[in-house]
Coordinates of C-alpha atoms in Angstrom, one line a residue:
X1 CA -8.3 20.6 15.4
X2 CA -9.3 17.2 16.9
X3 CA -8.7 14.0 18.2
X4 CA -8.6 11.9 15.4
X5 CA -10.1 9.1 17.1
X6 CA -13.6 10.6 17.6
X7 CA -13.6 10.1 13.6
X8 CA -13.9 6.5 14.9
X9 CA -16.4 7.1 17.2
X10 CA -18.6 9.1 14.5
X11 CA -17.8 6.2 12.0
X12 CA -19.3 3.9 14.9
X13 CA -22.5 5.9 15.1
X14 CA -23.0 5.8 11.2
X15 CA -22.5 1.8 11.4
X16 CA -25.8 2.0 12.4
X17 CA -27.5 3.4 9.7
X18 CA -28.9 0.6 7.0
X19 CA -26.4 -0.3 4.6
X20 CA -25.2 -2.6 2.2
X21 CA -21.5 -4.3 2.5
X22 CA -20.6 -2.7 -0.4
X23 CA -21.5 0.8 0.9
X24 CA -20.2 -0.2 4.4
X25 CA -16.5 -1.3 3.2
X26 CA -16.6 2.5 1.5
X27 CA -17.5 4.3 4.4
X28 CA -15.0 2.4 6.8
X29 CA -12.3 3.0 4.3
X30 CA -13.1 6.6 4.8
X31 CA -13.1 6.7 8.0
X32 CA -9.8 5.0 8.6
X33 CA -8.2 7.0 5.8
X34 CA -9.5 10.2 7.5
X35 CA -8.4 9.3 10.7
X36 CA -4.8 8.7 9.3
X37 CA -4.9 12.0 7.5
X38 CA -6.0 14.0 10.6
X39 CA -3.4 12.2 12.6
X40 CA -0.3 13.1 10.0
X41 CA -1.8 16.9 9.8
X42 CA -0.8 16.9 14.1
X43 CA 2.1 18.5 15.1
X44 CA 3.8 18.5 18.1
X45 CA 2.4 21.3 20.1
X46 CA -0.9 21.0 19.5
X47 CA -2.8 21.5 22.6
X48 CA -6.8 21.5 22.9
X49 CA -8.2 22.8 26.5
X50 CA -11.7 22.3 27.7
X51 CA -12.9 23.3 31.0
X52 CA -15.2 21.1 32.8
X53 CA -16.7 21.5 36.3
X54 CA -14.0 23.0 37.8
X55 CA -11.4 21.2 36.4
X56 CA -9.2 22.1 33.0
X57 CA -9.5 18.6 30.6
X58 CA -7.2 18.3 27.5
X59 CA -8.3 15.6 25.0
X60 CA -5.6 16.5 23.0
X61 CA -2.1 17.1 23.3
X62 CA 0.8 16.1 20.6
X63 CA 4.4 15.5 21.5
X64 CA 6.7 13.6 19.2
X65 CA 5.8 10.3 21.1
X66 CA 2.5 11.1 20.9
X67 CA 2.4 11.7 17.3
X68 CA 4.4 8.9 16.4
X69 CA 2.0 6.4 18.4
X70 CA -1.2 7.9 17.1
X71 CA 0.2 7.6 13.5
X72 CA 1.2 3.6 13.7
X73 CA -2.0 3.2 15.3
X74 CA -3.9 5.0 12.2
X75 CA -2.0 3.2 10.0
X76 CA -2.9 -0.2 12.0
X77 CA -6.7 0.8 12.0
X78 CA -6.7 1.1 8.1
X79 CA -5.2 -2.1 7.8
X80 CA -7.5 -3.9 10.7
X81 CA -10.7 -2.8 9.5
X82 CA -9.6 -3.6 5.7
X83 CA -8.5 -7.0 6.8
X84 CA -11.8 -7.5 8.6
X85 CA -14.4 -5.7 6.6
X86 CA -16.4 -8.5 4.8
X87 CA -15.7 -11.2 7.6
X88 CA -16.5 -9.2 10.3
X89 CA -20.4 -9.1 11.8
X90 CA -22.1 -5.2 11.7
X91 CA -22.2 -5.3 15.2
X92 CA -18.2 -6.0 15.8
X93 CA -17.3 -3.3 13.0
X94 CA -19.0 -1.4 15.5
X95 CA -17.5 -2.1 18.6
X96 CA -13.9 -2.3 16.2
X97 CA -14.6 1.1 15.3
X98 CA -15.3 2.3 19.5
X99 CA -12.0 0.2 20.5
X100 CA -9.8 1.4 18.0
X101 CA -11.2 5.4 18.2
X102 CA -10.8 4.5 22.7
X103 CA -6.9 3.7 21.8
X104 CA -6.4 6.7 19.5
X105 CA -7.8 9.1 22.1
X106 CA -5.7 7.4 25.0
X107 CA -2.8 7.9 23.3
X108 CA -3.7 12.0 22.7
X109 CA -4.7 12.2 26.2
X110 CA -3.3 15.4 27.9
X111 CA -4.8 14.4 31.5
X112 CA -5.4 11.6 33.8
X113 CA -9.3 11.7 33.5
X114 CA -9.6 11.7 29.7
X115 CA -6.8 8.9 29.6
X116 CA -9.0 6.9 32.3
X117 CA -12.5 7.4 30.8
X118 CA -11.0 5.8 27.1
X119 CA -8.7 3.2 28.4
X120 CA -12.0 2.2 30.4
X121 CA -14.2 2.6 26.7
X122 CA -11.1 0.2 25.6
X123 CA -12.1 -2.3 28.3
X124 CA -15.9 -1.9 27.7
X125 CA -15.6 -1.9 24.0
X126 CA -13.3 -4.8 23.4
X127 CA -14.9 -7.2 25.9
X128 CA -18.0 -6.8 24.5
X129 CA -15.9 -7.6 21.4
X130 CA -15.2 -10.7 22.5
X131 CA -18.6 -12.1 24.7
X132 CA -20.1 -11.1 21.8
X133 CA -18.5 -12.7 19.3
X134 CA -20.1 -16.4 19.7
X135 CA -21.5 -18.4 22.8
X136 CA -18.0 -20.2 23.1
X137 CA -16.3 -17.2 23.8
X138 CA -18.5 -15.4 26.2
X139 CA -16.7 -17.1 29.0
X140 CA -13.3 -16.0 27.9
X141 CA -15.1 -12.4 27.4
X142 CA -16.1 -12.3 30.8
X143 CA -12.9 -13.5 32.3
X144 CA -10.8 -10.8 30.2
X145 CA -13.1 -7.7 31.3
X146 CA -12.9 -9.0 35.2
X147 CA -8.7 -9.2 34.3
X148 CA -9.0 -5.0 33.0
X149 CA -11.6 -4.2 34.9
X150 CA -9.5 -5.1 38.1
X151 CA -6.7 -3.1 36.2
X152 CA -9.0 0.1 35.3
X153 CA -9.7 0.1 39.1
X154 CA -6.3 0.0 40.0
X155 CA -5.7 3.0 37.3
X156 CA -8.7 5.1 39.0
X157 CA -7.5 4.5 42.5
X158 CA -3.9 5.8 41.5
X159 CA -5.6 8.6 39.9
X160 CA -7.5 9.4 43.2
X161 CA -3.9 9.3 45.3
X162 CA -2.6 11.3 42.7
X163 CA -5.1 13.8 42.7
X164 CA -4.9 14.1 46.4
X165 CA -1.8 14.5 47.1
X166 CA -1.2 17.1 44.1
X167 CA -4.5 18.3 43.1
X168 CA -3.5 17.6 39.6
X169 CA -4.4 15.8 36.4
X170 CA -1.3 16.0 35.1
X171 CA -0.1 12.9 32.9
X172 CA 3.7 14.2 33.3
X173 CA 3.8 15.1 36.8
X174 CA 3.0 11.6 38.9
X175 CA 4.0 11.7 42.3
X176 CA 1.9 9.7 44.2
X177 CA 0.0 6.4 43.7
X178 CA 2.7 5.0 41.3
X179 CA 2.1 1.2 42.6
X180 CA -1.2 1.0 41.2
X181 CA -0.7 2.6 38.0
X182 CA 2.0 0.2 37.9
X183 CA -0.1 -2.9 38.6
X184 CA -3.1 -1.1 35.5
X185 CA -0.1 -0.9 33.0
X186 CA 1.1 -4.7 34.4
X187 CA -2.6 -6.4 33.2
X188 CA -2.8 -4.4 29.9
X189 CA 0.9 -4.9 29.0
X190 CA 0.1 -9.1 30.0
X191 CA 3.0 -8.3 32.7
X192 CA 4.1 -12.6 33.7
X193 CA 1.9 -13.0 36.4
X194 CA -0.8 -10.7 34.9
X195 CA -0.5 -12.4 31.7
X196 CA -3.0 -14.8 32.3
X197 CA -6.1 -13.1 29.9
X198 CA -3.8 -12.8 26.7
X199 CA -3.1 -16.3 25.9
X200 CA -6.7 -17.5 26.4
X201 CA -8.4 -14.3 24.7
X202 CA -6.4 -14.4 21.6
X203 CA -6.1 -18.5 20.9
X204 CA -10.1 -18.6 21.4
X205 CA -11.8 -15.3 20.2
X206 CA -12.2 -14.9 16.4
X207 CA -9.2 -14.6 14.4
X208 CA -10.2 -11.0 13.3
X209 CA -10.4 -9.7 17.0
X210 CA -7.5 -11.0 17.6
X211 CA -5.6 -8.9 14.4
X212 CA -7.2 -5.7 16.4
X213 CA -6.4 -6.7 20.0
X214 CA -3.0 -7.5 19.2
X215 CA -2.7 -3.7 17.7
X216 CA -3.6 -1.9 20.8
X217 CA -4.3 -3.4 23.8
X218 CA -0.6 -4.0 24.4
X219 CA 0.7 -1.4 22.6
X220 CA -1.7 1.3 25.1
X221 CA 0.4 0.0 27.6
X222 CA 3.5 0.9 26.7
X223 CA 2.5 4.2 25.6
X224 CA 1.1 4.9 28.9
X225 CA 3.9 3.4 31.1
X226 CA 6.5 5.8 28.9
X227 CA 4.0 8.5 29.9
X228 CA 3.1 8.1 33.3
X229 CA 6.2 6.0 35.1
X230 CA 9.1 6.2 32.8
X231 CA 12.5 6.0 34.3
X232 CA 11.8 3.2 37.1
X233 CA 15.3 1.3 36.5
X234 CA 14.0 -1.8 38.7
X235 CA 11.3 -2.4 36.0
X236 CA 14.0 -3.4 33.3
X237 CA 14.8 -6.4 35.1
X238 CA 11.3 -7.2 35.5
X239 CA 10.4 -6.7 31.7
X240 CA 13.9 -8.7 31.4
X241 CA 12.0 -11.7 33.4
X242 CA 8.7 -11.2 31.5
X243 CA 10.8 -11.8 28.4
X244 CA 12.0 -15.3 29.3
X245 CA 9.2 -16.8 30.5
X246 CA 7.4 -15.6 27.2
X247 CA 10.4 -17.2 25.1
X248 CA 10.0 -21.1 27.3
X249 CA 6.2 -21.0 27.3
X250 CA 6.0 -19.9 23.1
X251 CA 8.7 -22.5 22.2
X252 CA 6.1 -25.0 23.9
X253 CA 2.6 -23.9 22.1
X254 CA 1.8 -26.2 19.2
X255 CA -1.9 -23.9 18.8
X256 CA -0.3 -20.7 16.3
X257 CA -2.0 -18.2 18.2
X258 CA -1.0 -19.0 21.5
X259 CA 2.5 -19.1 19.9
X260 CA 1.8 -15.6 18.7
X261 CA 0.7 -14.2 21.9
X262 CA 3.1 -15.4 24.2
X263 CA 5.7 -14.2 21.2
X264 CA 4.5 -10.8 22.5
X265 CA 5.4 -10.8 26.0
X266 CA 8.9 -10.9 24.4
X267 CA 8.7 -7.9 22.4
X268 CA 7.0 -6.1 25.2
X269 CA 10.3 -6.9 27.5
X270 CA 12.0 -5.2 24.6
X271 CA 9.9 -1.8 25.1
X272 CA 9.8 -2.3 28.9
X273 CA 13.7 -2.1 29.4
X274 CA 14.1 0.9 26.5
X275 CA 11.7 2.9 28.9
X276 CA 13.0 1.7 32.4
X277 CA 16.6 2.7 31.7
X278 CA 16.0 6.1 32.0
X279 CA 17.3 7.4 28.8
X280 CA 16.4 9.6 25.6
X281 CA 17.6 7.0 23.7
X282 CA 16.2 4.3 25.2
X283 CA 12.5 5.5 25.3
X284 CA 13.2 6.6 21.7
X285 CA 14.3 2.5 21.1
X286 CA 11.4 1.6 23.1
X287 CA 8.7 3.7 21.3
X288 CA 10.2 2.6 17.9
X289 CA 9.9 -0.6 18.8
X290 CA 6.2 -0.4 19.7
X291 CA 5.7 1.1 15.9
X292 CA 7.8 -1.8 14.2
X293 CA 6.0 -4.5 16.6
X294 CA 2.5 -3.3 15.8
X295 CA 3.9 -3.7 11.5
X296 CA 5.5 -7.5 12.1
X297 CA 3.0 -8.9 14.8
X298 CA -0.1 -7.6 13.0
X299 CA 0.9 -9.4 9.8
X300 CA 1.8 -12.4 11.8
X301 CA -1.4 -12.5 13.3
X302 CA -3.0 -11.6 9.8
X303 CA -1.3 -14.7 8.2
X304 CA -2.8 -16.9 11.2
X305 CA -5.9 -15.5 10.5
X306 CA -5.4 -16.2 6.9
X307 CA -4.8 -20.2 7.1
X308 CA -7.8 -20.5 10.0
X309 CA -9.7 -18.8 7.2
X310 CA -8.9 -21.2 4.7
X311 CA -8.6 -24.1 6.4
X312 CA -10.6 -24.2 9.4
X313 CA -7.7 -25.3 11.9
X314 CA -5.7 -23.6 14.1
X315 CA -2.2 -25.6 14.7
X316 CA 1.3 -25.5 13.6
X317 CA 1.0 -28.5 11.2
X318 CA -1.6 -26.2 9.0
X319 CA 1.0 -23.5 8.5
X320 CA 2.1 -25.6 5.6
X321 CA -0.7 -24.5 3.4
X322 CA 1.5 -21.0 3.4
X323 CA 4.7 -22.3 1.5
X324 CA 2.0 -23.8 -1.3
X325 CA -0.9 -22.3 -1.4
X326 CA -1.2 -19.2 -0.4
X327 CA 2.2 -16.9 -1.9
X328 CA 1.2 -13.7 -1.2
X329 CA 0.9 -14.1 2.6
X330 CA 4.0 -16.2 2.5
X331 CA 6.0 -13.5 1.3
X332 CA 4.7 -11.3 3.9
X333 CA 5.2 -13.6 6.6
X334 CA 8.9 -14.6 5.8
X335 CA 9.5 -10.3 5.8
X336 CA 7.3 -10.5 9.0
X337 CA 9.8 -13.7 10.6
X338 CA 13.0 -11.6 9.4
X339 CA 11.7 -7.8 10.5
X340 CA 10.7 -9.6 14.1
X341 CA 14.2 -11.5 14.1
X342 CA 16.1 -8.0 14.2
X343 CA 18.1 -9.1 10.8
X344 CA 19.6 -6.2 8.8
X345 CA 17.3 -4.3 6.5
X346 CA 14.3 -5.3 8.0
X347 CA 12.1 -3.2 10.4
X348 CA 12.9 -4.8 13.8
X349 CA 16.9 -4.5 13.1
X350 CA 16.5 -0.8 14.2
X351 CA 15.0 -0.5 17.0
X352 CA 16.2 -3.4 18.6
X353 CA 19.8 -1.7 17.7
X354 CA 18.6 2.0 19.5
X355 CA 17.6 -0.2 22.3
X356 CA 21.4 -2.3 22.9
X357 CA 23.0 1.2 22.0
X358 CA 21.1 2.4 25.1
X359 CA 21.6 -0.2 28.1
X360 CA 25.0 0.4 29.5
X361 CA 24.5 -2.7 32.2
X362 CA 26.0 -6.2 31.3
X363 CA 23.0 -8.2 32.5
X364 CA 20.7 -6.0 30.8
X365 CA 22.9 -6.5 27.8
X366 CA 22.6 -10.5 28.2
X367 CA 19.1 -10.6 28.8
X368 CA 18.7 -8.9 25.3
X369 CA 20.9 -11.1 23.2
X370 CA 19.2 -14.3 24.5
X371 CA 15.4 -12.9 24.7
X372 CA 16.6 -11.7 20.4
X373 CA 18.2 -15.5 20.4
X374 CA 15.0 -17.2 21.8
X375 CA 13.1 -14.7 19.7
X376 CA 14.8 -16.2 16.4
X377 CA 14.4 -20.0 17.7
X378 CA 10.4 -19.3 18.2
X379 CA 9.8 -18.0 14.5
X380 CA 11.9 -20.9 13.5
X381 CA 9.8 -23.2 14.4
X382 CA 7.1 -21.4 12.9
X383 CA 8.7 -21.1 9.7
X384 CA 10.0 -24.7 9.5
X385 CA 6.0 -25.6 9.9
X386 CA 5.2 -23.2 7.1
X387 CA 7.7 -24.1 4.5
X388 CA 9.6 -27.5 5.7
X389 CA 7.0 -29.7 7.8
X390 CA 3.5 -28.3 7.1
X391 CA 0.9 -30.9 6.3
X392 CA -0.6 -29.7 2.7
X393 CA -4.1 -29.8 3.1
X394 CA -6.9 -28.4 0.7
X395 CA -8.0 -25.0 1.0
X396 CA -11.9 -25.2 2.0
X397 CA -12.0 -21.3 0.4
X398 CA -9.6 -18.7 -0.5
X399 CA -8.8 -15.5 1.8
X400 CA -10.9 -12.7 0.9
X401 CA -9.1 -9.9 -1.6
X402 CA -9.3 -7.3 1.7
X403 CA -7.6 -9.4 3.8
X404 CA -4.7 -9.8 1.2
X405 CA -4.8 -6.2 1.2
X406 CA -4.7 -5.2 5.1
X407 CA -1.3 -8.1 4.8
X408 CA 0.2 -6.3 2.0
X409 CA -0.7 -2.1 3.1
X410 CA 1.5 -3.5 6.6
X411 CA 4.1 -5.7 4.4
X412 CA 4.9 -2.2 2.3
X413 CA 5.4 -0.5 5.7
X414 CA 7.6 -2.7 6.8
X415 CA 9.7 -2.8 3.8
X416 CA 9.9 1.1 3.4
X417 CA 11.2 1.0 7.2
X418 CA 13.9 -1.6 6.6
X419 CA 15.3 0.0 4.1
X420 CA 15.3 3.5 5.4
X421 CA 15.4 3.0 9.4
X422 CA 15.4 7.1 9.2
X423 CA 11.9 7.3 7.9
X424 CA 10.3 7.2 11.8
X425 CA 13.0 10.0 12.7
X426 CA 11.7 11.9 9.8
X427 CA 8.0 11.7 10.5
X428 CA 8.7 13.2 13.9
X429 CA 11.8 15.0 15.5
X430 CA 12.6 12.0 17.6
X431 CA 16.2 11.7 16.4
X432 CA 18.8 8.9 17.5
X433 CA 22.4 9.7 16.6
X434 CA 23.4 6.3 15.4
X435 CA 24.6 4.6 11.7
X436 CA 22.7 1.9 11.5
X437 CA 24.0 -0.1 8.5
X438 CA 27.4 0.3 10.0
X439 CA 29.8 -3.1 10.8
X440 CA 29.3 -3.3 14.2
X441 CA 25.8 -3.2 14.2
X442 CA 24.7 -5.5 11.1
X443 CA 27.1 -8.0 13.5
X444 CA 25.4 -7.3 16.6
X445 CA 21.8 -7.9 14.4
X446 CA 22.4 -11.2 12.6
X447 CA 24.5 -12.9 15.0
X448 CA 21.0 -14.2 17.2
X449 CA 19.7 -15.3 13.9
X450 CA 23.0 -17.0 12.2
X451 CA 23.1 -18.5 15.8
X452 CA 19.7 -19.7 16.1
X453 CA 19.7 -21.7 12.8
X454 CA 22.4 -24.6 14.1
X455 CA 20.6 -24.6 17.3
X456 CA 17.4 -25.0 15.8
X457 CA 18.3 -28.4 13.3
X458 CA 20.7 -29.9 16.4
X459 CA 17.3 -29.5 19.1
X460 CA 14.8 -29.4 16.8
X461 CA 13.2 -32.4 18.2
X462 CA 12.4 -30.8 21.4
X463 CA 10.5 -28.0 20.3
X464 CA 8.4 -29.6 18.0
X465 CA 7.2 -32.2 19.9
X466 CA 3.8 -31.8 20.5
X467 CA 3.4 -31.7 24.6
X468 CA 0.7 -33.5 26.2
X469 CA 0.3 -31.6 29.2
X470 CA 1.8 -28.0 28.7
X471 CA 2.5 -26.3 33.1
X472 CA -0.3 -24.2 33.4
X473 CA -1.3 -22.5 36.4
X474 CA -4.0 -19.3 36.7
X475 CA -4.5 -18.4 40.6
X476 CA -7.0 -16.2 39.5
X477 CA -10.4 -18.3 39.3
X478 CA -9.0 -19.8 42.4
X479 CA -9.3 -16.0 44.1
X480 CA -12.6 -15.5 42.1
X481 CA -14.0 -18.9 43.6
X482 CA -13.1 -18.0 47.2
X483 CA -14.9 -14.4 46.7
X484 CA -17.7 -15.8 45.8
X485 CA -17.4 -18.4 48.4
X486 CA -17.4 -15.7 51.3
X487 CA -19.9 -13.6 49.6
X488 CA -22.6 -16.5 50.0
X489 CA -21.8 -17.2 53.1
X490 CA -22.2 -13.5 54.4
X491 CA -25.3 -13.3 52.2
X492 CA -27.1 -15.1 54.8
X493 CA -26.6 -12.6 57.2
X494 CA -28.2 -10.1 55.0
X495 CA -31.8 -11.3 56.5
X496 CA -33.4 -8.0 56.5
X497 CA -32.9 -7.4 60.4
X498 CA -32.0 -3.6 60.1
X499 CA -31.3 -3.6 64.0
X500 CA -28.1 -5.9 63.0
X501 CA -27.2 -3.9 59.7
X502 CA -27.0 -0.4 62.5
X503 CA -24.5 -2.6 65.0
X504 CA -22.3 -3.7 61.7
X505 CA -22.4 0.0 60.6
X506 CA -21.3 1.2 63.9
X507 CA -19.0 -1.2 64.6
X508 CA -16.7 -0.5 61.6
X509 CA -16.9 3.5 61.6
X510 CA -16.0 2.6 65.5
X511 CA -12.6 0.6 63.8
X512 CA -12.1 3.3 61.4
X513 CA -11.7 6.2 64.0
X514 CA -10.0 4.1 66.1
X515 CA -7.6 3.6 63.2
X516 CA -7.3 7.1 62.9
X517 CA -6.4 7.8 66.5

């Protein structure tokens, strides 16, 4: 028995031998099809105890959650390293390979120190990702590991309270310390406010490691908030507000991936408010939502990656090469559009229903019809740019045969979860007592959509425009500048004096015990 993702790990370690591409695609494939299979043989239960120092670690545990997670994320590591095999440097396969094995093991975490020594490999692993990647993104790099590094912090320091005041490691039992392991769930769930990294990240790193970052980074938080601070009603509304300010600022990006990514601070809301309510059902909603989010988004991102692939640009206008050139990603992307709409017999259409079934509050209620309406009105516009508007431009090469095959291994998914909604109760006994192909329901599902169409051809104008100056404020280079500021100016009292460094010692432990008193 073990964690799946330290197949991963290995697979990253073997990277380095000499090989051809050839022989590397094989050996990834492996390794991504091993890791699934060792993730389906888990069941829940399965418990592995090491004792280290004097504490008792548990890389893995298994619960239905758990299981369920660790499986979508196998299934979106086959279909990530596929897509990216032959257009992916050695070097990022590598650091692919670390990320993806870092989310796998996070999500089988049984205590607070294995979860915080992978969700900090996540950090290191996926920054380097990006820096790495080409001398125009090292800037964005650096900025998105300052943004999770202040998280991870934030994560350890909740750890240390925790720990403290319970002298345990317990992932099920926080107590103490739940503001800051609020605020590290916040900056990896791109929480408005701490949003700030996702947009820039994933609009200017390569279109490959933005496929994989939009898999797990995200998707780690949710697990972990449904893990470690579940039931805080107060968050719903705040995922509620997250929500709408991701539906205004994506109906106002004319770059696709900026579109995409803010498109994902809505679905997050979604999962936020199935957690927050408190409910079995509503953590079940929110956790089926996460699986059916990683299918539609991926191939989303996949099909962006596909038309920057084959025509160099990356804007709405360009999407029109999908509706005539490229058919097999516009098939998946119209199942994508309609699964991510919540329209009957399409993967989003059930958990989005488990997730209504479960809020009982009107407001909470209203928030989700408009964030499903706004949802609908976003992917419109994408669509009408893809199959209505698109300029038709000529293709400057075709899309390699494994990235039609990581878009079609995630369309197939989707499809067999449309049709049969029961399939991710089956995997797992995570069971939700509702019909979902019932009257009521289908209603409740297409009504956003059949809503949004009208709406869309009356104010089409306005969202299509192309904005000359989109509102954009980020406080957080401002904060950045001012430390940096005070740091130089206290640098020049660092002139070697050691009779001063003794008074500024004294001094403070002086404040500190006074504190104390």
């Amino acid at each position: 028995m073990m964690t799946p993702g330290f197949l991963y790990m290995t697979g990253a370690l073997l990277l380095f031998l000499p090989l051809n591409n050839k022989t590397r695609y094989l050996l990834s494939i492996l390794i991504t099809a091993g890791a699934l299979m060792v993730t389906f043989s888990l069941h829940p239960g399965d418990r592995l105890q090491l004792d280290f120092l004097k504490y008792t670690l548990i890389p893995l545990e298994v619960d239905p959650i758990s299981k369920l997670t660790g499986l979508v994320f196998a299934v979106g590591g086959v279909a990530a390293v596929t897509y990216s095999n032959f257009i992916s440097a050695f070097g990022s396969l590598r650091l692919i390979f670390v990320f993806i094995g870092s989310a796998l093991t996070v999500v089988f975490s049984g205590d607070l120190f294995t979860l915080y020594i992978f969700w900090e490999l996540m950090t290191i692993s996926s920054s380097l990702l990006i820096i790495t990647a080409n001398d125009e993104t090292k800037r964005t790099g650096y900025y998105y590991f300052l943004m999770h590094l202040a998280g991870s912090l934030c994560l350890l320091w909740g750890i240390f309270i925790q720990y403290s005041a319970t002298g345990r490691l317990s992932l099920n039992a926080i107590e103490a310390g739940i503001p800051f392991f609020i605020i590290a769930i916040a900056v990896k769930l791109a929480f408005v406010g701490f949003h700030t990294w996702m947009p820039l990240v994933y609009s200017k790193a390569p279109f490959y490691v933005a496929v994989v970052l939009s898999i797990y980074t995200t998707k780690v938080g949710v697990y972990v908030m449904s893990v470690l601070v579940p039931d805080i009603h107060w968050l719903a509304y705040a995922g509620l507000i997250s929500a709408l300010f991701g539906i205004i600022m994506a109906l106002r990006q004319t770059q696709i991936r900026k579109l995409l990514s803010y498109s994902i601070i809505i679905q997050v809301g979604y999962m936020i408010i199935g957690i927050s309510v408190g409910t079995t059902e509503g953590t079940t909603g929110a956790v089926f939502h996460l699986v059916n989010h990683i299918l539609y988004k991926t191939v989303l991102f996949m099909a962006a990656g596909v038309v920057i692939y084959t025509t160099g640009k990356d804007h709405l206008e360009n999407l029109g090469v999908l509706g005539r050139r490229l058919p097999i990603t516009s098939v998946a992307t119209w199942i994508a559009f309609l699964g991510i709409a919540g329209v009957p017999f399409f993967n989003g259409y059930m958990s989005k229903t488990i997730i209504k079934e479960a809020i009982q509050e009107p407001l909470l209620t209203w928030g989700l019809n408009v964030m499903s309406f706004g949802t609908c009105l976003l992917f419109l516009k994408f669509m009408y740019y893809a199959f209505f508007k698109g300029r038709t431009i000529p293709l400057q090469k075709k899309p390699t045969i494994s990235m039609q095959a990581g878009l079609v291994f995630l369309t197939l998914m989707m499809i067999v979860v449309g049709i049969h909604p029961t399939v991710l109760e089956n995997v797992t006994s995570m069971t939700v007592d509702i019909h979902y192909f019932d009257t009521k329901h289908m209603v409740s599902g297409v009504q956003p959509f059949l809503w949004s169409i009208p709406f869309f051809i009356l104010f089409k104008q306005y969202f299509l425009k192309d904005p000359k100056r989109l509102p954009y404020f980020d406080i957080y280079p401002i904060i950045g500048n001012v430390f940096v500021f005070i740091g130089y100016k206290l640098s020049h009292y660092h002139d070697g004096n050691l009779n001063r460094y003794w008074l500024w010692a004294t001094t403070t432990l002086i404040i500190l015990w006074l504190l104390m008193i």
